[in-house]
Every structure is written in structure tokens, then in C-alpha cells.
Amino acid sequence: GAEFNSLITKDKKVVAFVGTTKNGTSFIVNNVAEMLSSTGISTAILDMSTNKNAYYVYTNNEEQLMNTAKESIYKLRSGVAEGVRVNKNLSVFTSLPEEQNDYSDAETILSTLLKNFSVVLIDCDFDTPMEYFDKAQEIYLVQSMDVLTMQPLTAFLRNLQSKNILRQEKLKIVINKSVKIKRLIDGISNYNDPSMTYMKNLFDPERIAYCEVPLEIPNYIKYLDSMINCSISLNGYTKPLMMALKQLTGMVYPLINRQTYSPRGNQYKDNFSSNINSTLNKMKNKYQQ
């Protein structure tokens, strides 16, 4: 409690990102982390998702990195911050996807990260232990235009609300690929139980900060490429996406304006297994047609 709170200073921040599967939570987390770290801010990604996306994206199929990743969250418990080093300002903490670990000791894990990094981005899903949402200073709800994914999100928020973790001032919204944005935010602000017998208001849609992220096909293809090469880079994104990412990164860590972003060369390169490559290439071809 008190010790953890003393670690949160104006230069330290813990932020959770959560959304239904396929709404692009990891896409948002990975790109925000890339932008923050490229501006010299020491950044950690803590992967608390069930499918552990970060394990695949950042270990590059290299045994040494895989071993580092497997141990990384475990070591945080004993005060050691040794994640997968992506660049000098970014480390990733994840674990093997299949493993059923109990990570409910959020305070210990986050305390170690705060002692070593300026900003901690937690990649969450609806099974992430509640403690992480409780400790996070902000919770970014990632919602796409696929309205069918909204019910699980509102049910999850209702659950947070019943445990007194949901506070209006902590919430922000990221709309991935937006069209009529206002109605979407109104939709997220209410939980309707499946039988429609009652409705619960979750937050005030008029007072919520949000950011729109356009998901244009060229960006999607470029992101798939970076997944294949295990190297997340902002090079080659369209201008509207870069502007949206800058806006979002500024919300996450407001000191961002003190430096301008300079793209890194992609010196980190290796490949996924060939069958993942061929699957991703098929997806790319589908989108390029």
C-alpha cells in the first residue's frame, strides 16, 4: 500500500490497456512502447494477457531470449528487473503462454518495475488479476468498431465497478478504427445485462478522454511485417496513424513533448518459424488484393 504509492511520482506511471481479444490491445501497447522508448523514456511492457502475445513478438525464436522471458516475471518478485531488452529504453516482461501462473501479487511485481522504469504499460485482458487495474493510475479501454465485442468489455467494467476499482478519473478510451465515435463511447458507458432487464451506468461519456486510432490497411500490413521480423518499428506508418499514436502517447506519458521522435533502424531482425511466416504472408496477400 503505502510503499507502493510512494513509488508513484510525477515521473513514474503505471498504465493498463484492456480490450476484448482482436480489438488490437497489443498493437496499441507495442506501438506506444516503441514511441515512448524512442524518445528516451525508460519503458517496460508487462504482459498480463492470457495468450502472452509479447512472448512471441519479442523473443525472436531465440533460445536465450525465450529463457529470459520465461524467468522475467518470476524475477520481478525478488526485486530483479531482467526482461527481454528490445532497445536501450525498452524491456518486456512476459512468460510462456501455456503456463498457469498466479500473478496476483501485483504490488510486488509493479514495485520492482517502478524502481527500474519511468513508465509501465500493462497489456491486459479480462482475466488479468484485478489488482493490476487497482494499482494502475489509468486504464485505457481499447475498443474497435466491432460492436459485438462491446458486451464483454462492459461486463468486465461492471465487474471492476462492483469491486470498487472503476473510477471515472482513471478511465480513457482508445477507439481502434473509428467511424461514428460518439455513439460508440455512449455504448461502452452502460452495462446491459444479457436479458436486458437492467442497465448500469459505468462512467460519464461526456467527461471521458479518448483517442481515435485509424487502422488503415497499409499500417496493418506493415505491422504484420514487423510481427514476422520480430521487430516493432514505427517506420512506414501513415501520417494519420503517427499523429494518433503521438496523441495517445502524450496522454499516457505527458512529458513526451520534450523530445521529438527519431525512428530507429531495424537492427533487430530474425524470423518466426516458417509456418507462422507463411500464415502471415497469406494474411498480407489477402489485405493487399
Tab-separated table of C-alpha atoms in Angstrom:
chain	number	residue	atom	x	y	z
A	1	GLY	CA	0.000	0.000	0.000
A	2	ALA	CA	1.934	2.991	1.313
A	3	GLU	CA	5.310	1.823	-0.014
A	4	PHE	CA	3.867	1.238	-3.465
A	5	ASN	CA	2.152	4.634	-3.509
A	6	SER	CA	5.420	6.332	-2.590
A	7	LEU	CA	6.976	4.884	-5.778
A	8	ILE	CA	4.422	6.708	-7.947
A	9	THR	CA	5.887	10.161	-8.535
A	10	LYS	CA	5.195	12.695	-11.246
A	11	ASP	CA	7.812	10.948	-13.411
A	12	LYS	CA	6.577	7.402	-12.774
A	13	LYS	CA	3.434	5.901	-14.169
A	14	VAL	CA	1.618	2.566	-14.371
A	15	VAL	CA	-0.955	2.281	-17.144
A	16	ALA	CA	-3.196	-0.687	-18.021
A	17	PHE	CA	-4.585	-1.367	-21.508
A	18	VAL	CA	-7.523	-3.735	-21.843
A	19	GLY	CA	-9.964	-4.804	-24.532
A	20	THR	CA	-11.733	-7.853	-25.942
A	21	THR	CA	-9.477	-10.183	-27.952
A	22	LYS	CA	-8.996	-8.996	-31.552
A	23	ASN	CA	-9.544	-5.326	-30.683
A	24	GLY	CA	-5.843	-4.655	-31.040
A	25	THR	CA	-4.754	-4.076	-27.430
A	26	SER	CA	-1.243	-5.428	-28.077
A	27	PHE	CA	-0.960	-3.364	-31.276
A	28	ILE	CA	-1.614	-0.245	-29.192
A	29	VAL	CA	0.699	-1.258	-26.318
A	30	ASN	CA	3.603	-2.236	-28.597
A	31	ASN	CA	3.454	0.961	-30.647
A	32	VAL	CA	3.086	3.255	-27.639
A	33	ALA	CA	6.063	1.471	-26.025
A	34	GLU	CA	8.101	1.937	-29.199
A	35	MET	CA	7.272	5.631	-29.337
A	36	LEU	CA	7.991	6.253	-25.634
A	37	SER	CA	11.291	4.361	-25.688
A	38	SER	CA	12.427	6.118	-28.857
A	39	THR	CA	12.015	9.463	-27.092
A	40	GLY	CA	14.349	8.336	-24.316
A	41	ILE	CA	11.759	7.356	-21.722
A	42	SER	CA	12.598	4.135	-19.928
A	43	THR	CA	9.636	1.873	-20.593
A	44	ALA	CA	8.518	-1.588	-19.521
A	45	ILE	CA	5.805	-3.735	-21.068
A	46	LEU	CA	4.282	-6.126	-18.544
A	47	ASP	CA	2.330	-8.806	-20.398
A	48	MET	CA	-0.557	-9.930	-18.221
A	49	SER	CA	-2.649	-11.286	-21.092
A	50	THR	CA	-3.650	-14.944	-21.143
A	51	ASN	CA	-2.200	-15.654	-24.581
A	52	LYS	CA	1.075	-13.830	-23.821
A	53	ASN	CA	1.405	-12.105	-27.214
A	54	ALA	CA	4.613	-10.405	-26.158
A	55	TYR	CA	6.345	-13.762	-25.752
A	56	TYR	CA	6.014	-14.401	-29.485
A	57	VAL	CA	6.635	-10.854	-30.634
A	58	TYR	CA	9.776	-10.115	-28.659
A	59	THR	CA	11.656	-13.407	-28.178
A	60	ASN	CA	12.551	-13.694	-31.847
A	61	ASN	CA	12.638	-17.507	-31.668
A	62	GLU	CA	15.990	-17.193	-29.913
A	63	GLU	CA	16.582	-19.616	-27.080
A	64	GLN	CA	18.399	-17.094	-24.918
A	65	LEU	CA	15.596	-14.518	-25.210
A	66	MET	CA	12.982	-17.207	-24.570
A	67	ASN	CA	14.762	-18.231	-21.375
A	68	THR	CA	14.988	-14.595	-20.265
A	69	ALA	CA	11.270	-14.127	-20.972
A	70	LYS	CA	10.256	-17.290	-19.074
A	71	GLU	CA	12.029	-16.110	-15.937
A	72	SER	CA	11.311	-12.388	-16.216
A	73	ILE	CA	8.079	-12.030	-14.208
A	74	TYR	CA	9.255	-14.571	-11.658
A	75	LYS	CA	12.415	-12.496	-11.068
A	76	LEU	CA	10.414	-9.284	-10.608
A	77	ARG	CA	9.044	-10.828	-7.420
A	78	SER	CA	12.506	-10.919	-5.921
A	79	GLY	CA	13.308	-7.352	-6.975
A	80	VAL	CA	15.240	-8.195	-10.145
A	81	ALA	CA	14.175	-6.430	-13.372
A	82	GLU	CA	15.576	-8.580	-16.191
A	83	GLY	CA	13.221	-8.559	-19.121
A	84	VAL	CA	13.791	-9.014	-22.841
A	85	ARG	CA	15.759	-5.906	-23.864
A	86	VAL	CA	14.205	-4.570	-27.064
A	87	ASN	CA	16.310	-1.406	-27.138
A	88	LYS	CA	18.158	0.575	-24.523
A	89	ASN	CA	14.956	2.143	-23.189
A	90	LEU	CA	12.509	-0.753	-23.555
A	91	SER	CA	12.264	-4.079	-21.755
A	92	VAL	CA	9.473	-6.632	-21.997
A	93	PHE	CA	8.308	-8.892	-19.157
A	94	THR	CA	6.247	-11.888	-20.200
A	95	SER	CA	6.166	-15.653	-19.746
A	96	LEU	CA	5.334	-18.911	-21.511
A	97	PRO	CA	1.802	-18.783	-22.911
A	98	GLU	CA	0.741	-22.244	-21.710
A	99	GLU	CA	1.758	-21.792	-18.103
A	100	GLN	CA	-0.928	-21.362	-15.480
A	101	ASN	CA	0.815	-18.963	-13.126
A	102	ASP	CA	-0.681	-16.947	-10.338
A	103	TYR	CA	0.336	-13.325	-10.835
A	104	SER	CA	-1.989	-11.795	-8.275
A	105	ASP	CA	0.941	-10.306	-6.309
A	106	ALA	CA	0.676	-7.159	-8.407
A	107	GLU	CA	2.141	-4.850	-5.807
A	108	THR	CA	5.476	-6.728	-5.577
A	109	ILE	CA	5.784	-7.118	-9.356
A	110	LEU	CA	4.884	-3.490	-10.111
A	111	SER	CA	7.096	-2.119	-7.327
A	112	THR	CA	10.185	-3.705	-8.906
A	113	LEU	CA	9.222	-2.283	-12.292
A	114	LEU	CA	8.637	1.221	-10.899
A	115	LYS	CA	12.055	1.179	-9.261
A	116	ASN	CA	13.639	0.475	-12.656
A	117	PHE	CA	11.445	2.198	-15.267
A	118	SER	CA	9.614	5.502	-15.734
A	119	VAL	CA	6.501	4.046	-17.305
A	120	VAL	CA	4.974	0.568	-17.061
A	121	LEU	CA	2.469	-0.432	-19.762
A	122	ILE	CA	0.404	-3.465	-18.758
A	123	ASP	CA	-1.084	-5.497	-21.614
A	124	CYS	CA	-4.266	-6.869	-20.005
A	125	ASP	CA	-7.310	-8.941	-20.815
A	126	PHE	CA	-10.443	-9.738	-18.820
A	127	ASP	CA	-8.635	-12.492	-16.888
A	128	THR	CA	-5.795	-10.261	-15.689
A	129	PRO	CA	-5.877	-10.201	-11.866
A	130	MET	CA	-7.962	-7.279	-10.572
A	131	GLU	CA	-5.023	-5.948	-8.534
A	132	TYR	CA	-3.348	-4.622	-11.698
A	133	PHE	CA	-6.354	-2.443	-12.553
A	134	ASP	CA	-6.473	-1.311	-8.962
A	135	LYS	CA	-2.793	-0.276	-8.931
A	136	ALA	CA	-2.785	1.297	-12.419
A	137	GLN	CA	-3.155	5.067	-12.466
A	138	GLU	CA	-5.020	4.886	-15.756
A	139	ILE	CA	-6.990	2.207	-17.561
A	140	TYR	CA	-7.199	2.550	-21.347
A	141	LEU	CA	-10.191	0.712	-22.815
A	142	VAL	CA	-9.334	-0.453	-26.326
A	143	GLN	CA	-12.475	-0.838	-28.428
A	144	SER	CA	-12.742	-1.419	-32.164
A	145	MET	CA	-15.712	-0.645	-34.380
A	146	ASP	CA	-16.858	-4.235	-33.940
A	147	VAL	CA	-19.826	-3.552	-31.659
A	148	LEU	CA	-20.258	-7.228	-30.792
A	149	THR	CA	-17.085	-7.007	-28.697
A	150	MET	CA	-18.612	-4.278	-26.553
A	151	GLN	CA	-20.742	-6.506	-24.292
A	152	PRO	CA	-17.728	-8.398	-22.803
A	153	LEU	CA	-15.990	-5.045	-22.189
A	154	THR	CA	-18.962	-3.547	-20.347
A	155	ALA	CA	-19.421	-6.777	-18.354
A	156	PHE	CA	-15.764	-6.565	-17.345
A	157	LEU	CA	-16.159	-2.884	-16.333
A	158	ARG	CA	-19.258	-3.798	-14.345
A	159	ASN	CA	-17.132	-6.353	-12.501
A	160	LEU	CA	-14.456	-3.714	-11.765
A	161	GLN	CA	-17.202	-1.368	-10.592
A	162	SER	CA	-18.632	-3.934	-8.172
A	163	LYS	CA	-15.157	-4.306	-6.637
A	164	ASN	CA	-14.764	-0.511	-6.303
A	165	ILE	CA	-11.864	-0.384	-8.761
A	166	LEU	CA	-13.675	1.509	-11.517
A	167	ARG	CA	-13.149	5.244	-11.138
A	168	GLN	CA	-14.088	7.746	-13.800
A	169	GLU	CA	-10.816	9.671	-13.478
A	170	LYS	CA	-8.759	6.529	-14.258
A	171	LEU	CA	-10.583	5.687	-17.486
A	172	LYS	CA	-9.613	6.657	-21.010
A	173	ILE	CA	-10.735	5.182	-24.308
A	174	VAL	CA	-8.814	4.194	-27.414
A	175	ILE	CA	-11.032	3.616	-30.437
A	176	ASN	CA	-9.264	1.468	-32.986
A	177	LYS	CA	-10.539	2.333	-36.472
A	178	SER	CA	-13.318	4.709	-35.682
A	179	VAL	CA	-16.381	5.925	-37.575
A	180	LYS	CA	-19.293	7.321	-35.508
A	181	ILE	CA	-17.301	7.680	-32.364
A	182	LYS	CA	-19.777	9.365	-30.005
A	183	ARG	CA	-22.333	6.567	-30.104
A	184	LEU	CA	-19.615	4.003	-29.533
A	185	ILE	CA	-18.461	5.728	-26.337
A	186	ASP	CA	-22.087	6.012	-25.163
A	187	GLY	CA	-22.348	2.262	-25.732
A	188	ILE	CA	-19.305	1.468	-23.618
A	189	SER	CA	-20.561	3.699	-20.798
A	190	ASN	CA	-23.502	1.411	-19.963
A	191	TYR	CA	-23.689	-2.219	-18.990
A	192	ASN	CA	-26.848	-4.021	-20.093
A	193	ASP	CA	-27.295	-7.412	-18.571
A	194	PRO	CA	-27.881	-10.076	-21.268
A	195	SER	CA	-31.613	-10.363	-20.529
A	196	MET	CA	-31.895	-6.555	-20.835
A	197	THR	CA	-33.709	-6.375	-17.504
A	198	TYR	CA	-31.468	-3.715	-16.091
A	199	MET	CA	-28.823	-1.230	-17.149
A	200	LYS	CA	-25.928	0.069	-15.091
A	201	ASN	CA	-24.091	3.278	-15.863
A	202	LEU	CA	-20.320	2.773	-15.756
A	203	PHE	CA	-18.955	6.262	-16.395
A	204	ASP	CA	-19.980	9.624	-17.787
A	205	PRO	CA	-19.420	9.505	-21.578
A	206	GLU	CA	-19.329	13.301	-21.750
A	207	ARG	CA	-16.315	13.508	-19.456
A	208	ILE	CA	-14.123	10.721	-20.779
A	209	ALA	CA	-10.848	11.390	-22.596
A	210	TYR	CA	-10.448	9.357	-25.754
A	211	CYS	CA	-8.153	8.907	-28.710
A	212	GLU	CA	-9.029	7.604	-32.175
A	213	VAL	CA	-6.556	5.313	-33.912
A	214	PRO	CA	-7.182	4.822	-37.631
A	215	LEU	CA	-6.464	1.263	-38.745
A	216	GLU	CA	-5.623	1.715	-42.408
A	217	ILE	CA	-4.707	-1.364	-44.442
A	218	PRO	CA	-1.098	-0.230	-45.248
A	219	ASN	CA	-0.436	0.106	-41.495
A	220	TYR	CA	-1.923	-3.294	-40.843
A	221	ILE	CA	0.325	-4.863	-43.479
A	222	LYS	CA	3.354	-3.079	-42.057
A	223	TYR	CA	2.501	-4.271	-38.551
A	224	LEU	CA	2.164	-7.859	-39.790
A	225	ASP	CA	5.605	-7.461	-41.343
A	226	SER	CA	7.079	-6.335	-38.066
A	227	MET	CA	5.488	-9.384	-36.378
A	228	ILE	CA	7.184	-11.636	-38.933
A	229	ASN	CA	10.529	-9.936	-38.332
A	230	CYS	CA	10.020	-9.765	-34.551
A	231	SER	CA	10.863	-6.095	-34.733
A	232	ILE	CA	8.272	-3.466	-33.895
A	233	SER	CA	9.142	-0.226	-35.614
A	234	LEU	CA	7.227	2.948	-36.392
A	235	ASN	CA	8.952	3.379	-39.753
A	236	GLY	CA	6.496	3.288	-42.613
A	237	TYR	CA	3.244	4.061	-40.798
A	238	THR	CA	0.895	6.566	-42.424
A	239	LYS	CA	0.764	10.145	-41.167
A	240	PRO	CA	-2.724	9.838	-39.592
A	241	LEU	CA	-1.615	6.794	-37.570
A	242	MET	CA	1.585	8.506	-36.415
A	243	MET	CA	-0.441	11.536	-35.310
A	244	ALA	CA	-2.863	9.322	-33.390
A	245	LEU	CA	-0.009	7.425	-31.727
A	246	LYS	CA	1.641	10.707	-30.731
A	247	GLN	CA	-1.618	11.940	-29.238
A	248	LEU	CA	-2.121	8.671	-27.335
A	249	THR	CA	1.484	8.560	-26.146
A	250	GLY	CA	1.089	12.132	-24.912
A	251	MET	CA	-1.936	11.019	-22.889
A	252	VAL	CA	-0.030	8.052	-21.452
A	253	TYR	CA	3.112	9.985	-20.541
A	254	PRO	CA	2.681	13.752	-20.924
A	255	LEU	CA	6.421	14.558	-20.909
A	256	ILE	CA	6.544	13.284	-24.464
A	257	ASN	CA	6.688	16.801	-25.905
A	258	ARG	CA	10.176	17.431	-24.624
A	259	GLN	CA	11.806	15.462	-27.441
A	260	THR	CA	10.968	14.684	-30.991
A	261	TYR	CA	10.644	11.150	-32.195
A	262	SER	CA	13.513	9.716	-34.241
A	263	PRO	CA	12.973	6.339	-35.916
A	264	ARG	CA	15.436	3.580	-35.158
A	265	GLY	CA	16.956	1.476	-37.870
A	266	ASN	CA	15.834	-2.082	-37.699
A	267	GLN	CA	18.963	-3.758	-36.465
A	268	TYR	CA	16.867	-6.338	-34.613
A	269	LYS	CA	15.915	-8.910	-37.192
A	270	ASP	CA	15.299	-12.573	-37.330
A	271	ASN	CA	12.416	-14.765	-38.303
A	272	PHE	CA	9.498	-16.645	-36.895
A	273	SER	CA	9.132	-20.323	-37.756
A	274	SER	CA	8.352	-20.838	-41.426
A	275	ASN	CA	4.745	-21.939	-40.883
A	276	ILE	CA	3.903	-18.730	-38.983
A	277	ASN	CA	5.636	-16.822	-41.780
A	278	SER	CA	3.507	-18.432	-44.443
A	279	THR	CA	0.314	-17.774	-42.470
A	280	LEU	CA	1.209	-14.109	-42.021
A	281	ASN	CA	2.140	-13.823	-45.689
A	282	LYS	CA	-1.239	-15.267	-46.661
A	283	MET	CA	-2.915	-12.666	-44.437
A	284	LYS	CA	-0.834	-9.921	-46.025
A	285	ASN	CA	-1.727	-11.062	-49.532
A	286	LYS	CA	-5.385	-11.139	-48.604
A	287	TYR	CA	-5.218	-7.495	-47.483
A	288	GLN	CA	-3.153	-6.359	-50.447
A	289	GLN	CA	-5.593	-7.651	-53.023
